[in-house]
Amino acid sequence: MKKLLAAVAAAAFAAMLACAAPAARADTYPSRPIRLVVPLAPGGSADVLGRLIAQKLSEKYGQSVIVENRPGVGGNIGAENVARSEPDGYSLLFGTIGIHSTYKIYPNLKYDPSRDLQPVVLLAELPNVLVVPANSELTDTRAVIAEGKAHPNTLFFGSAGFGSSTHMAGELFKYQSHAAISHIPYKGSGPALTDLVGGRLQLMFENLPTALPLIKSGQLRALAVTSPTRAPSLPDVPTIAEDGLPGYAFTAWFTIAAPAHTPEAIVAKLNRDIREIMLSKDMQAKLADLGVTPVPGDRDVKATATFIAGETRTFSQMIQAAHLTAR
């Protein structure tokens, strides 16, 4: 009987420790530097916002938050790296719509984003903007559609990679307008924008934060924004729906994610702390300059997962209907 009682007591103690371990880790988290993987090339919107979040988290936690760019396969190289990392909160992912909701464009991924990643928090949403080189003869959305129909596949639009927001915005445009424009994927927006400014591309549906400095400097010309309403930072630029394609609307968004099975207490802490950062007064001017709108403050972990699930259903249907496959 004594042996049995001892065994029961030992099992109960082990269970108590197992339950307490995640909480204990959350109480001391973070106790060492955090790695934030931005899965796209330097220079794009994800990189700009990711580094800003890293700086603010570092200040809040008193620990280094090291940004690591790992571009490739529409962000899935970096995302898979995080998904396979230790689920302890020290490897985080700057997530995108391309990773969380349009991944079915890649039929042969070696991981499952919906199963292997834990969304932590929805950071912000932003419009994309249809931009052309400064000397382009294309003057508005109607002209792009007309040219795409009159001379099929002679217009090329670049993107940050298959499944990225810059790709999906263009594919939705093609799907709704029936304009035959061709897609060229890059390993991030930076190199694509370089080719656009240089005239080696004709179009991009670029995230507004990244395109804005090039628009203001005169290197690119904005034709229209993809959002349902005009962007405050470009009040004179119409929406695509106003400018020739009624009913069109597309908004990109960003997240922070962690490997699946990261302790719930750590995920909840990160969610609270990052939402606090995004909604802080000193961040508002920076976000406005970037053309980024922080999401409402009530987006906890559960609400974030619900939102992403809805977006995934929507884009999966479009990918299937348009027969889109990364190649």
PDB file of N, CA, C and O in Angstrom, residues 196-267:
ATOM      1  N   LEU A 196      11.030  47.409 -61.346  1.00  0.00           N
ATOM      2  CA  LEU A 196       9.929  48.282 -61.757  1.00  0.00           C
ATOM      3  C   LEU A 196      10.435  49.705 -61.991  1.00  0.00           C
ATOM      4  O   LEU A 196      10.127  50.315 -63.019  1.00  0.00           O
ATOM      5  N   VAL A 197      11.206  50.223 -61.058  1.00  0.00           N
ATOM      6  CA  VAL A 197      11.765  51.570 -61.219  1.00  0.00           C
ATOM      7  C   VAL A 197      12.641  51.637 -62.472  1.00  0.00           C
ATOM      8  O   VAL A 197      12.637  52.625 -63.200  1.00  0.00           O
ATOM      9  N   GLY A 198      13.356  50.539 -62.737  1.00  0.00           N
ATOM     10  CA  GLY A 198      14.236  50.497 -63.902  1.00  0.00           C
ATOM     11  C   GLY A 198      13.535  50.225 -65.217  1.00  0.00           C
ATOM     12  O   GLY A 198      14.191  50.178 -66.269  1.00  0.00           O
ATOM     13  N   GLY A 199      12.212  50.033 -65.175  1.00  0.00           N
ATOM     14  CA  GLY A 199      11.462  49.818 -66.406  1.00  0.00           C
ATOM     15  C   GLY A 199      11.487  48.400 -66.930  1.00  0.00           C
ATOM     16  O   GLY A 199      11.036  48.153 -68.053  1.00  0.00           O
ATOM     17  N   ARG A 200      11.996  47.459 -66.130  1.00  0.00           N
ATOM     18  CA  ARG A 200      12.027  46.067 -66.584  1.00  0.00           C
ATOM     19  C   ARG A 200      10.730  45.330 -66.252  1.00  0.00           C
ATOM     20  O   ARG A 200      10.538  44.192 -66.655  1.00  0.00           O
ATOM     21  N   LEU A 201       9.862  45.979 -65.477  1.00  0.00           N
ATOM     22  CA  LEU A 201       8.498  45.535 -65.215  1.00  0.00           C
ATOM     23  C   LEU A 201       7.558  46.676 -65.576  1.00  0.00           C
ATOM     24  O   LEU A 201       7.967  47.842 -65.581  1.00  0.00           O
ATOM     25  N   GLN A 202       6.298  46.324 -65.838  1.00  0.00           N
ATOM     26  CA  GLN A 202       5.331  47.367 -66.167  1.00  0.00           C
ATOM     27  C   GLN A 202       4.426  47.749 -64.996  1.00  0.00           C
ATOM     28  O   GLN A 202       3.928  48.871 -64.939  1.00  0.00           O
ATOM     29  N   LEU A 203       4.205  46.787 -64.052  1.00  0.00           N
ATOM     30  CA  LEU A 203       3.233  47.016 -62.988  1.00  0.00           C
ATOM     31  C   LEU A 203       3.666  46.348 -61.703  1.00  0.00           C
ATOM     32  O   LEU A 203       4.419  45.373 -61.724  1.00  0.00           O
ATOM     33  N   MET A 204       3.145  46.835 -60.589  1.00  0.00           N
ATOM     34  CA  MET A 204       3.158  46.093 -59.329  1.00  0.00           C
ATOM     35  C   MET A 204       1.925  46.477 -58.524  1.00  0.00           C
ATOM     36  O   MET A 204       1.447  47.612 -58.608  1.00  0.00           O
ATOM     37  N   PHE A 205       1.431  45.536 -57.748  1.00  0.00           N
ATOM     38  CA  PHE A 205       0.378  45.793 -56.765  1.00  0.00           C
ATOM     39  C   PHE A 205       1.062  45.740 -55.397  1.00  0.00           C
ATOM     40  O   PHE A 205       0.865  44.831 -54.617  1.00  0.00           O
ATOM     41  N   GLU A 206       1.885  46.749 -55.147  1.00  0.00           N
ATOM     42  CA  GLU A 206       2.801  46.717 -54.011  1.00  0.00           C
ATOM     43  C   GLU A 206       2.126  47.195 -52.730  1.00  0.00           C
ATOM     44  O   GLU A 206       1.201  48.015 -52.749  1.00  0.00           O
ATOM     45  N   ASN A 207       2.608  46.666 -51.591  1.00  0.00           N
ATOM     46  CA  ASN A 207       2.149  47.171 -50.300  1.00  0.00           C
ATOM     47  C   ASN A 207       2.427  48.674 -50.234  1.00  0.00           C
ATOM     48  O   ASN A 207       3.521  49.137 -50.572  1.00  0.00           O
ATOM     49  N   LEU A 208       1.463  49.424 -49.781  1.00  0.00           N
ATOM     50  CA  LEU A 208       1.594  50.880 -49.749  1.00  0.00           C
ATOM     51  C   LEU A 208       2.812  51.369 -48.959  1.00  0.00           C
ATOM     52  O   LEU A 208       3.505  52.289 -49.422  1.00  0.00           O
ATOM     53  N   PRO A 209       3.132  50.800 -47.782  1.00  0.00           N
ATOM     54  CA  PRO A 209       4.277  51.324 -47.035  1.00  0.00           C
ATOM     55  C   PRO A 209       5.582  51.320 -47.820  1.00  0.00           C
ATOM     56  O   PRO A 209       6.388  52.248 -47.702  1.00  0.00           O
ATOM     57  N   THR A 210       5.797  50.286 -48.608  1.00  0.00           N
ATOM     58  CA  THR A 210       7.041  50.184 -49.363  1.00  0.00           C
ATOM     59  C   THR A 210       7.034  51.065 -50.598  1.00  0.00           C
ATOM     60  O   THR A 210       8.053  51.637 -50.977  1.00  0.00           O
ATOM     61  N   ALA A 211       5.871  51.165 -51.240  1.00  0.00           N
ATOM     62  CA  ALA A 211       5.781  51.944 -52.473  1.00  0.00           C
ATOM     63  C   ALA A 211       5.775  53.445 -52.215  1.00  0.00           C
ATOM     64  O   ALA A 211       6.218  54.232 -53.060  1.00  0.00           O
ATOM     65  N   LEU A 212       5.289  53.866 -51.046  1.00  0.00           N
ATOM     66  CA  LEU A 212       5.061  55.282 -50.780  1.00  0.00           C
ATOM     67  C   LEU A 212       6.302  56.160 -50.970  1.00  0.00           C
ATOM     68  O   LEU A 212       6.218  57.210 -51.637  1.00  0.00           O
ATOM     69  N   PRO A 213       7.466  55.789 -50.428  1.00  0.00           N
ATOM     70  CA  PRO A 213       8.641  56.649 -50.642  1.00  0.00           C
ATOM     71  C   PRO A 213       9.012  56.797 -52.127  1.00  0.00           C
ATOM     72  O   PRO A 213       9.449  57.878 -52.547  1.00  0.00           O
ATOM     73  N   LEU A 214       8.834  55.738 -52.894  1.00  0.00           N
ATOM     74  CA  LEU A 214       9.161  55.787 -54.317  1.00  0.00           C
ATOM     75  C   LEU A 214       8.144  56.626 -55.088  1.00  0.00           C
ATOM     76  O   LEU A 214       8.481  57.263 -56.096  1.00  0.00           O
ATOM     77  N   ILE A 215       6.898  56.628 -54.606  1.00  0.00           N
ATOM     78  CA  ILE A 215       5.871  57.480 -55.215  1.00  0.00           C
ATOM     79  C   ILE A 215       6.177  58.944 -54.909  1.00  0.00           C
ATOM     80  O   ILE A 215       6.147  59.811 -55.797  1.00  0.00           O
ATOM     81  N   LYS A 216       6.490  59.219 -53.641  1.00  0.00           N
ATOM     82  CA  LYS A 216       6.753  60.609 -53.235  1.00  0.00           C
ATOM     83  C   LYS A 216       8.006  61.171 -53.891  1.00  0.00           C
ATOM     84  O   LYS A 216       8.091  62.371 -54.148  1.00  0.00           O
ATOM     85  N   SER A 217       8.977  60.289 -54.160  1.00  0.00           N
ATOM     86  CA  SER A 217      10.219  60.752 -54.798  1.00  0.00           C
ATOM     87  C   SER A 217      10.088  60.883 -56.308  1.00  0.00           C
ATOM     88  O   SER A 217      11.009  61.370 -56.971  1.00  0.00           O
ATOM     89  N   GLY A 218       8.961  60.438 -56.856  1.00  0.00           N
ATOM     90  CA  GLY A 218       8.745  60.546 -58.298  1.00  0.00           C
ATOM     91  C   GLY A 218       9.290  59.394 -59.115  1.00  0.00           C
ATOM     92  O   GLY A 218       9.235  59.425 -60.343  1.00  0.00           O
ATOM     93  N   GLN A 219       9.814  58.370 -58.453  1.00  0.00           N
ATOM     94  CA  GLN A 219      10.361  57.231 -59.206  1.00  0.00           C
ATOM     95  C   GLN A 219       9.263  56.282 -59.697  1.00  0.00           C
ATOM     96  O   GLN A 219       9.458  55.555 -60.664  1.00  0.00           O
ATOM     97  N   LEU A 220       8.123  56.275 -58.990  1.00  0.00           N
ATOM     98  CA  LEU A 220       6.970  55.490 -59.404  1.00  0.00           C
ATOM     99  C   LEU A 220       5.749  56.399 -59.423  1.00  0.00           C
ATOM    100  O   LEU A 220       5.704  57.419 -58.738  1.00  0.00           O
ATOM    101  N   ARG A 221       4.740  55.963 -60.180  1.00  0.00           N
ATOM    102  CA  ARG A 221       3.476  56.701 -60.244  1.00  0.00           C
ATOM    103  C   ARG A 221       2.348  55.794 -59.770  1.00  0.00           C
ATOM    104  O   ARG A 221       2.228  54.658 -60.233  1.00  0.00           O
ATOM    105  N   ALA A 222       1.550  56.296 -58.845  1.00  0.00           N
ATOM    106  CA  ALA A 222       0.435  55.523 -58.310  1.00  0.00           C
ATOM    107  C   ALA A 222      -0.795  55.720 -59.185  1.00  0.00           C
ATOM    108  O   ALA A 222      -1.212  56.857 -59.431  1.00  0.00           O
ATOM    109  N   LEU A 223      -1.386  54.603 -59.638  1.00  0.00           N
ATOM    110  CA  LEU A 223      -2.613  54.679 -60.421  1.00  0.00           C
ATOM    111  C   LEU A 223      -3.841  54.555 -59.530  1.00  0.00           C
ATOM    112  O   LEU A 223      -4.817  55.289 -59.710  1.00  0.00           O
ATOM    113  N   ALA A 224      -3.817  53.607 -58.592  1.00  0.00           N
ATOM    114  CA  ALA A 224      -4.987  53.370 -57.744  1.00  0.00           C
ATOM    115  C   ALA A 224      -4.580  52.514 -56.553  1.00  0.00           C
ATOM    116  O   ALA A 224      -3.591  51.778 -56.617  1.00  0.00           O
ATOM    117  N   VAL A 225      -5.368  52.590 -55.476  1.00  0.00           N
ATOM    118  CA  VAL A 225      -5.141  51.738 -54.298  1.00  0.00           C
ATOM    119  C   VAL A 225      -6.145  50.592 -54.305  1.00  0.00           C
ATOM    120  O   VAL A 225      -7.229  50.700 -54.873  1.00  0.00           O
ATOM    121  N   THR A 226      -5.763  49.499 -53.672  1.00  0.00           N
ATOM    122  CA  THR A 226      -6.584  48.286 -53.733  1.00  0.00           C
ATOM    123  C   THR A 226      -7.678  48.236 -52.678  1.00  0.00           C
ATOM    124  O   THR A 226      -8.581  47.407 -52.763  1.00  0.00           O
ATOM    125  N   SER A 227      -7.611  49.101 -51.682  1.00  0.00           N
ATOM    126  CA  SER A 227      -8.543  49.040 -50.548  1.00  0.00           C
ATOM    127  C   SER A 227      -9.932  49.555 -50.944  1.00  0.00           C
ATOM    128  O   SER A 227     -10.090  50.220 -51.967  1.00  0.00           O
ATOM    129  N   PRO A 228     -10.942  49.268 -50.100  1.00  0.00           N
ATOM    130  CA  PRO A 228     -12.291  49.738 -50.405  1.00  0.00           C
ATOM    131  C   PRO A 228     -12.433  51.260 -50.380  1.00  0.00           C
ATOM    132  O   PRO A 228     -13.301  51.818 -51.037  1.00  0.00           O
ATOM    133  N   THR A 229     -11.581  51.933 -49.578  1.00  0.00           N
ATOM    134  CA  THR A 229     -11.608  53.391 -49.497  1.00  0.00           C
ATOM    135  C   THR A 229     -10.216  53.941 -49.780  1.00  0.00           C
ATOM    136  O   THR A 229      -9.220  53.221 -49.717  1.00  0.00           O
ATOM    137  N   ARG A 230     -10.139  55.214 -50.082  1.00  0.00           N
ATOM    138  CA  ARG A 230      -8.849  55.840 -50.390  1.00  0.00           C
ATOM    139  C   ARG A 230      -7.931  55.833 -49.173  1.00  0.00           C
ATOM    140  O   ARG A 230      -8.397  55.870 -48.032  1.00  0.00           O
ATOM    141  N   ALA A 231      -6.633  55.788 -49.437  1.00  0.00           N
ATOM    142  CA  ALA A 231      -5.645  55.774 -48.365  1.00  0.00           C
ATOM    143  C   ALA A 231      -5.370  57.201 -47.893  1.00  0.00           C
ATOM    144  O   ALA A 231      -5.160  58.098 -48.721  1.00  0.00           O
ATOM    145  N   PRO A 232      -5.357  57.447 -46.572  1.00  0.00           N
ATOM    146  CA  PRO A 232      -5.077  58.802 -46.068  1.00  0.00           C
ATOM    147  C   PRO A 232      -3.752  59.365 -46.551  1.00  0.00           C
ATOM    148  O   PRO A 232      -3.639  60.580 -46.746  1.00  0.00           O
ATOM    149  N   SER A 233      -2.764  58.497 -46.768  1.00  0.00           N
ATOM    150  CA  SER A 233      -1.453  58.977 -47.211  1.00  0.00           C
ATOM    151  C   SER A 233      -1.416  59.298 -48.702  1.00  0.00           C
ATOM    152  O   SER A 233      -0.479  59.942 -49.170  1.00  0.00           O
ATOM    153  N   LEU A 234      -2.456  58.882 -49.454  1.00  0.00           N
ATOM    154  CA  LEU A 234      -2.559  59.192 -50.887  1.00  0.00           C
ATOM    155  C   LEU A 234      -4.000  59.616 -51.190  1.00  0.00           C
ATOM    156  O   LEU A 234      -4.714  58.949 -51.955  1.00  0.00           O
ATOM    157  N   PRO A 235      -4.443  60.699 -50.611  1.00  0.00           N
ATOM    158  CA  PRO A 235      -5.865  61.062 -50.722  1.00  0.00           C
ATOM    159  C   PRO A 235      -6.339  61.360 -52.134  1.00  0.00           C
ATOM    160  O   PRO A 235      -7.542  61.259 -52.421  1.00  0.00           O
ATOM    161  N   ASP A 236      -5.428  61.731 -53.023  1.00  0.00           N
ATOM    162  CA  ASP A 236      -5.817  62.069 -54.391  1.00  0.00           C
ATOM    163  C   ASP A 236      -5.777  60.869 -55.339  1.00  0.00           C
ATOM    164  O   ASP A 236      -6.108  61.011 -56.523  1.00  0.00           O
ATOM    165  N   VAL A 237      -5.361  59.720 -54.818  1.00  0.00           N
ATOM    166  CA  VAL A 237      -5.281  58.511 -55.648  1.00  0.00           C
ATOM    167  C   VAL A 237      -6.569  57.712 -55.460  1.00  0.00           C
ATOM    168  O   VAL A 237      -6.928  57.367 -54.337  1.00  0.00           O
ATOM    169  N   PRO A 238      -7.277  57.395 -56.549  1.00  0.00           N
ATOM    170  CA  PRO A 238      -8.549  56.681 -56.421  1.00  0.00           C
ATOM    171  C   PRO A 238      -8.352  55.220 -56.045  1.00  0.00           C
ATOM    172  O   PRO A 238      -7.241  54.684 -56.123  1.00  0.00           O
ATOM    173  N   THR A 239      -9.431  54.588 -55.632  1.00  0.00           N
ATOM    174  CA  THR A 239      -9.401  53.138 -55.456  1.00  0.00           C
ATOM    175  C   THR A 239      -9.531  52.479 -56.824  1.00  0.00           C
ATOM    176  O   THR A 239     -10.011  53.098 -57.788  1.00  0.00           O
ATOM    177  N   ILE A 240      -9.118  51.233 -56.921  1.00  0.00           N
ATOM    178  CA  ILE A 240      -9.278  50.494 -58.171  1.00  0.00           C
ATOM    179  C   ILE A 240     -10.756  50.395 -58.538  1.00  0.00           C
ATOM    180  O   ILE A 240     -11.123  50.488 -59.722  1.00  0.00           O
ATOM    181  N   ALA A 241     -11.606  50.241 -57.527  1.00  0.00           N
ATOM    182  CA  ALA A 241     -13.049  50.167 -57.786  1.00  0.00           C
ATOM    183  C   ALA A 241     -13.568  51.466 -58.398  1.00  0.00           C
ATOM    184  O   ALA A 241     -14.427  51.445 -59.287  1.00  0.00           O
ATOM    185  N   GLU A 242     -13.063  52.601 -57.949  1.00  0.00           N
ATOM    186  CA  GLU A 242     -13.455  53.897 -58.510  1.00  0.00           C
ATOM    187  C   GLU A 242     -12.878  54.103 -59.904  1.00  0.00           C
ATOM    188  O   GLU A 242     -13.471  54.791 -60.732  1.00  0.00           O
ATOM    189  N   ASP A 243     -11.734  53.516 -60.150  1.00  0.00           N
ATOM    190  CA  ASP A 243     -10.917  53.865 -61.308  1.00  0.00           C
ATOM    191  C   ASP A 243     -11.121  52.932 -62.505  1.00  0.00           C
ATOM    192  O   ASP A 243     -10.359  53.002 -63.464  1.00  0.00           O
ATOM    193  N   GLY A 244     -12.113  52.037 -62.431  1.00  0.00           N
ATOM    194  CA  GLY A 244     -12.350  51.212 -63.612  1.00  0.00           C
ATOM    195  C   GLY A 244     -12.700  49.769 -63.374  1.00  0.00           C
ATOM    196  O   GLY A 244     -13.025  49.049 -64.320  1.00  0.00           O
ATOM    197  N   LEU A 245     -12.638  49.307 -62.113  1.00  0.00           N
ATOM    198  CA  LEU A 245     -12.988  47.917 -61.828  1.00  0.00           C
ATOM    199  C   LEU A 245     -13.917  47.877 -60.617  1.00  0.00           C
ATOM    200  O   LEU A 245     -13.505  47.572 -59.502  1.00  0.00           O
ATOM    201  N   PRO A 246     -15.195  48.180 -60.820  1.00  0.00           N
ATOM    202  CA  PRO A 246     -16.148  48.208 -59.707  1.00  0.00           C
ATOM    203  C   PRO A 246     -16.194  46.881 -58.954  1.00  0.00           C
ATOM    204  O   PRO A 246     -16.138  45.803 -59.553  1.00  0.00           O
ATOM    205  N   GLY A 247     -16.269  46.978 -57.629  1.00  0.00           N
ATOM    206  CA  GLY A 247     -16.369  45.790 -56.790  1.00  0.00           C
ATOM    207  C   GLY A 247     -15.037  45.227 -56.336  1.00  0.00           C
ATOM    208  O   GLY A 247     -14.991  44.370 -55.443  1.00  0.00           O
ATOM    209  N   TYR A 248     -13.939  45.712 -56.906  1.00  0.00           N
ATOM    210  CA  TYR A 248     -12.617  45.208 -56.503  1.00  0.00           C
ATOM    211  C   TYR A 248     -12.233  45.787 -55.147  1.00  0.00           C
ATOM    212  O   TYR A 248     -12.370  46.978 -54.886  1.00  0.00           O
ATOM    213  N   ALA A 249     -11.717  44.922 -54.272  1.00  0.00           N
ATOM    214  CA  ALA A 249     -11.175  45.367 -52.982  1.00  0.00           C
ATOM    215  C   ALA A 249     -10.223  44.304 -52.459  1.00  0.00           C
ATOM    216  O   ALA A 249     -10.537  43.110 -52.470  1.00  0.00           O
ATOM    217  N   PHE A 250      -9.069  44.739 -51.996  1.00  0.00           N
ATOM    218  CA  PHE A 250      -8.069  43.823 -51.446  1.00  0.00           C
ATOM    219  C   PHE A 250      -7.296  44.551 -50.366  1.00  0.00           C
ATOM    220  O   PHE A 250      -6.854  45.686 -50.564  1.00  0.00           O
ATOM    221  N   THR A 251      -7.120  43.893 -49.223  1.00  0.00           N
ATOM    222  CA  THR A 251      -6.341  44.455 -48.122  1.00  0.00           C
ATOM    223  C   THR A 251      -5.365  43.405 -47.611  1.00  0.00           C
ATOM    224  O   THR A 251      -5.751  42.262 -47.361  1.00  0.00           O
ATOM    225  N   ALA A 252      -4.116  43.774 -47.481  1.00  0.00           N
ATOM    226  CA  ALA A 252      -3.089  42.871 -46.944  1.00  0.00           C
ATOM    227  C   ALA A 252      -3.053  42.983 -45.428  1.00  0.00           C
ATOM    228  O   ALA A 252      -3.547  43.956 -44.846  1.00  0.00           O
ATOM    229  N   TRP A 253      -2.465  41.992 -44.765  1.00  0.00           N
ATOM    230  CA  TRP A 253      -2.323  42.036 -43.314  1.00  0.00           C
ATOM    231  C   TRP A 253      -1.095  41.256 -42.880  1.00  0.00           C
ATOM    232  O   TRP A 253      -0.577  40.415 -43.609  1.00  0.00           O
ATOM    233  N   PHE A 254      -0.642  41.571 -41.670  1.00  0.00           N
ATOM    234  CA  PHE A 254       0.558  40.956 -41.112  1.00  0.00           C
ATOM    235  C   PHE A 254       0.276  40.392 -39.724  1.00  0.00           C
ATOM    236  O   PHE A 254      -0.592  40.883 -39.004  1.00  0.00           O
ATOM    237  N   THR A 255       1.044  39.382 -39.350  1.00  0.00           N
ATOM    238  CA  THR A 255       0.905  38.763 -38.038  1.00  0.00           C
ATOM    239  C   THR A 255       2.275  38.548 -37.402  1.00  0.00           C
ATOM    240  O   THR A 255       3.307  38.681 -38.055  1.00  0.00           O
ATOM    241  N   ILE A 256       2.249  38.170 -36.143  1.00  0.00           N
ATOM    242  CA  ILE A 256       3.379  37.489 -35.506  1.00  0.00           C
ATOM    243  C   ILE A 256       2.891  36.087 -35.194  1.00  0.00           C
ATOM    244  O   ILE A 256       1.781  35.902 -34.693  1.00  0.00           O
ATOM    245  N   ALA A 257       3.712  35.089 -35.514  1.00  0.00           N
ATOM    246  CA  ALA A 257       3.360  33.694 -35.258  1.00  0.00           C
ATOM    247  C   ALA A 257       4.523  32.998 -34.563  1.00  0.00           C
ATOM    248  O   ALA A 257       5.645  33.503 -34.547  1.00  0.00           O
ATOM    249  N   ALA A 258       4.236  31.829 -34.016  1.00  0.00           N
ATOM    250  CA  ALA A 258       5.229  31.019 -33.303  1.00  0.00           C
ATOM    251  C   ALA A 258       5.064  29.563 -33.738  1.00  0.00           C
ATOM    252  O   ALA A 258       4.064  29.209 -34.377  1.00  0.00           O
ATOM    253  N   PRO A 259       6.026  28.713 -33.409  1.00  0.00           N
ATOM    254  CA  PRO A 259       5.830  27.287 -33.697  1.00  0.00           C
ATOM    255  C   PRO A 259       4.615  26.747 -32.952  1.00  0.00           C
ATOM    256  O   PRO A 259       4.287  27.202 -31.847  1.00  0.00           O
ATOM    257  N   ALA A 260       3.933  25.797 -33.555  1.00  0.00           N
ATOM    258  CA  ALA A 260       2.831  25.130 -32.860  1.00  0.00           C
ATOM    259  C   ALA A 260       3.343  24.534 -31.552  1.00  0.00           C
ATOM    260  O   ALA A 260       4.513  24.157 -31.441  1.00  0.00           O
ATOM    261  N   HIS A 261       2.471  24.480 -30.562  1.00  0.00           N
ATOM    262  CA  HIS A 261       2.754  23.919 -29.240  1.00  0.00           C
ATOM    263  C   HIS A 261       3.600  24.847 -28.363  1.00  0.00           C
ATOM    264  O   HIS A 261       4.073  24.434 -27.301  1.00  0.00           O
ATOM    265  N   THR A 262       3.795  26.107 -28.813  1.00  0.00           N
ATOM    266  CA  THR A 262       4.392  27.088 -27.907  1.00  0.00           C
ATOM    267  C   THR A 262       3.449  27.255 -26.721  1.00  0.00           C
ATOM    268  O   THR A 262       2.230  27.324 -26.911  1.00  0.00           O
ATOM    269  N   PRO A 263       3.947  27.273 -25.478  1.00  0.00           N
ATOM    270  CA  PRO A 263       3.060  27.359 -24.310  1.00  0.00           C
ATOM    271  C   PRO A 263       2.037  28.479 -24.428  1.00  0.00           C
ATOM    272  O   PRO A 263       2.368  29.603 -24.822  1.00  0.00           O
ATOM    273  N   GLU A 264       0.812  28.165 -24.077  1.00  0.00           N
ATOM    274  CA  GLU A 264      -0.284  29.126 -24.201  1.00  0.00           C
ATOM    275  C   GLU A 264      -0.007  30.411 -23.438  1.00  0.00           C
ATOM    276  O   GLU A 264      -0.364  31.504 -23.886  1.00  0.00           O
ATOM    277  N   ALA A 265       0.620  30.289 -22.275  1.00  0.00           N
ATOM    278  CA  ALA A 265       0.889  31.473 -21.456  1.00  0.00           C
ATOM    279  C   ALA A 265       1.854  32.427 -22.161  1.00  0.00           C
ATOM    280  O   ALA A 265       1.709  33.650 -22.076  1.00  0.00           O
ATOM    281  N   ILE A 266       2.840  31.877 -22.865  1.00  0.00           N
ATOM    282  CA  ILE A 266       3.791  32.714 -23.603  1.00  0.00           C
ATOM    283  C   ILE A 266       3.099  33.364 -24.792  1.00  0.00           C
ATOM    284  O   ILE A 266       3.293  34.544 -25.087  1.00  0.00           O
ATOM    285  N   VAL A 267       2.275  32.589 -25.507  1.00  0.00           N
ATOM    286  CA  VAL A 267       1.534  33.127 -26.651  1.00  0.00           C
ATOM    287  C   VAL A 267       0.623  34.267 -26.194  1.00  0.00           C
ATOM    288  O   VAL A 267       0.560  35.326 -26.830  1.00  0.00           O
TER     289      VAL A 267
END
